Amino acid sequence: MDQLDRKIIAELRANGRATYADLGRTVGLSASSVHERVGKLEAAGVITGYHAMVDPNTVGLGVTALVGIHPTDTATDEDVATALGELPEVESCYAVAGDEAFVVKVRVSTVDELEISLGRLRRIPGVGRTNTTVVLSTRFEGRPNNAGLDEDPATGA
């Protein structure tokens, strides 16, 4: 992956719907060259997909919570993670360092639904206890982190 690939990635992270022509103008390549590079980045697993960003409130998911999962001594992380992945309200799951084994992001429509979801989480075999933080407002989320993508790793510039 070279400097041009890094610039293409940064542009796609900012606008996944950019055309090859738009990308080419931005990075100084032809549309066909950009198309070829993007294909190689996809084949190499660097670019793993494209998606629409949706405002959760507009689709009825106005309550967000971050839930720390404390496992039991007999739990396996893989079994707990698999069970967490089966709950549709669990949007993200992170294995973390510290007292908690996982932090999950839960999105539901109401606080009552959150209570029900927390009950389901606590009944997962291997979950000892949970620690919940309710999100009051989201200042930003899902923004692309392009730090380092516009630098040449060989020179750091």
XYZ file of C-alpha atoms in Angstrom:
157
model
C 0.000 0.000 0.000
C 1.511 3.282 -1.089
C 0.763 6.954 -0.521
C -1.886 7.078 -3.273
C -3.717 4.088 -1.768
C -3.696 5.864 1.584
C -5.209 8.984 0.022
C -7.892 6.909 -1.725
C -8.760 5.224 1.583
C -8.995 8.586 3.348
C -11.335 9.914 0.654
C -13.529 6.810 0.729
C -13.781 6.980 4.502
C -15.041 10.539 4.175
C -17.401 9.707 1.283
C -17.972 6.060 0.448
C -20.173 7.063 -2.501
C -17.482 9.057 -4.297
C -17.131 8.070 -7.936
C -13.865 6.797 -9.339
C -13.674 10.015 -11.366
C -14.097 12.117 -8.193
C -11.454 10.085 -6.396
C -9.139 10.341 -9.359
C -9.417 14.131 -9.427
C -8.668 14.297 -5.725
C -5.630 12.006 -5.765
C -4.325 12.837 -9.245
C -5.063 9.574 -11.064
C -7.383 8.474 -13.837
C -10.717 6.924 -12.914
C -9.568 3.555 -14.284
C -6.400 3.643 -12.165
C -8.455 4.430 -9.063
C -10.902 1.635 -9.948
C -8.003 -0.831 -10.199
C -6.481 0.323 -6.907
C -9.818 0.173 -5.064
C -10.358 -3.360 -6.407
C -6.953 -4.421 -5.105
C -7.653 -2.816 -1.704
C -10.960 -4.687 -1.515
C -9.358 -7.993 -2.568
C -6.617 -7.542 0.045
C -9.210 -7.001 2.781
C -8.159 -3.402 3.437
C -11.567 -2.107 2.364
C -14.098 -4.446 3.939
C -17.376 -2.866 2.859
C -19.541 0.179 2.315
C -22.595 1.167 4.320
C -25.168 3.881 4.864
C -24.934 5.889 8.066
C -28.388 6.209 9.633
C -29.564 8.505 12.422
C -30.751 6.020 15.090
C -33.433 8.415 16.362
C -35.130 8.530 12.963
C -35.527 4.742 12.928
C -36.885 4.520 16.475
C -33.692 3.713 18.361
C -33.511 6.745 20.622
C -31.845 5.106 23.635
C -28.167 4.166 23.522
C -26.270 2.537 26.354
C -22.740 1.276 26.837
C -22.758 -1.895 28.889
C -19.689 -3.368 30.546
C -19.794 -7.160 30.802
C -18.084 -8.788 33.770
C -17.688 -12.522 33.105
C -17.886 -15.337 35.590
C -14.732 -17.308 36.394
C -15.935 -20.225 34.276
C -16.921 -18.190 31.209
C -15.101 -18.359 27.912
C -14.829 -15.069 26.081
C -15.757 -16.702 22.779
C -19.003 -18.171 24.149
C -20.022 -14.875 25.742
C -19.166 -12.899 22.579
C -21.162 -15.333 20.430
C -24.195 -15.001 22.704
C -23.895 -11.196 22.700
C -23.803 -11.253 18.905
C -27.152 -13.026 18.824
C -28.939 -10.090 20.477
C -30.190 -7.692 17.779
C -29.996 -4.662 20.059
C -26.235 -5.138 20.532
C -24.742 -2.916 17.838
C -21.053 -3.257 18.728
C -18.985 -5.486 20.989
C -15.461 -4.665 22.122
C -13.114 -6.946 24.060
C -11.419 -4.616 26.534
C -8.671 -4.580 29.141
C -9.639 -4.001 32.762
C -12.289 -5.399 35.088
C -14.757 -5.897 32.265
C -14.139 -8.414 29.500
C -16.406 -6.640 27.005
C -18.127 -3.324 26.430
C -21.164 -3.464 24.162
C -23.170 -0.683 22.563
C -26.893 -1.305 22.863
C -29.545 0.635 20.941
C -33.243 0.356 21.769
C -36.325 2.528 21.442
C -37.179 3.155 25.112
C -35.723 2.906 28.596
C -38.212 0.106 29.283
C -36.709 -1.834 26.363
C -33.252 -1.150 27.753
C -34.288 -2.745 31.038
C -35.528 -5.826 29.191
C -32.312 -5.972 27.134
C -30.172 -5.751 30.264
C -32.113 -8.683 31.695
C -31.340 -10.706 28.547
C -27.670 -9.752 28.780
C -27.469 -10.814 32.414
C -29.022 -14.208 31.631
C -26.283 -15.094 29.126
C -24.282 -18.008 30.551
C -20.934 -16.677 31.662
C -22.091 -13.106 32.376
C -21.549 -12.411 36.063
C -22.715 -8.815 36.151
C -23.067 -5.720 34.018
C -22.288 -2.040 34.398
C -24.483 0.273 32.300
C -23.904 3.844 31.176
C -26.846 5.484 29.411
C -25.825 7.908 26.662
C -27.499 11.300 27.112
C -26.402 12.738 23.759
C -24.017 11.828 20.981
C -21.555 14.575 20.084
C -20.070 12.598 17.195
C -19.931 8.978 16.187
C -18.538 6.860 13.410
C -16.292 9.570 12.071
C -13.447 8.341 9.910
C -10.088 8.274 11.630
C -7.686 9.009 8.818
C -4.724 9.704 11.084
C -1.631 8.510 9.307
C -3.391 7.693 6.040
C -2.068 10.817 4.384
C 1.492 10.204 5.557
C 4.157 8.145 3.857
C 5.005 5.415 6.393
C 8.572 5.262 5.099
C 9.274 8.921 5.842
C 6.577 9.820 8.376
C 5.689 12.884 6.299
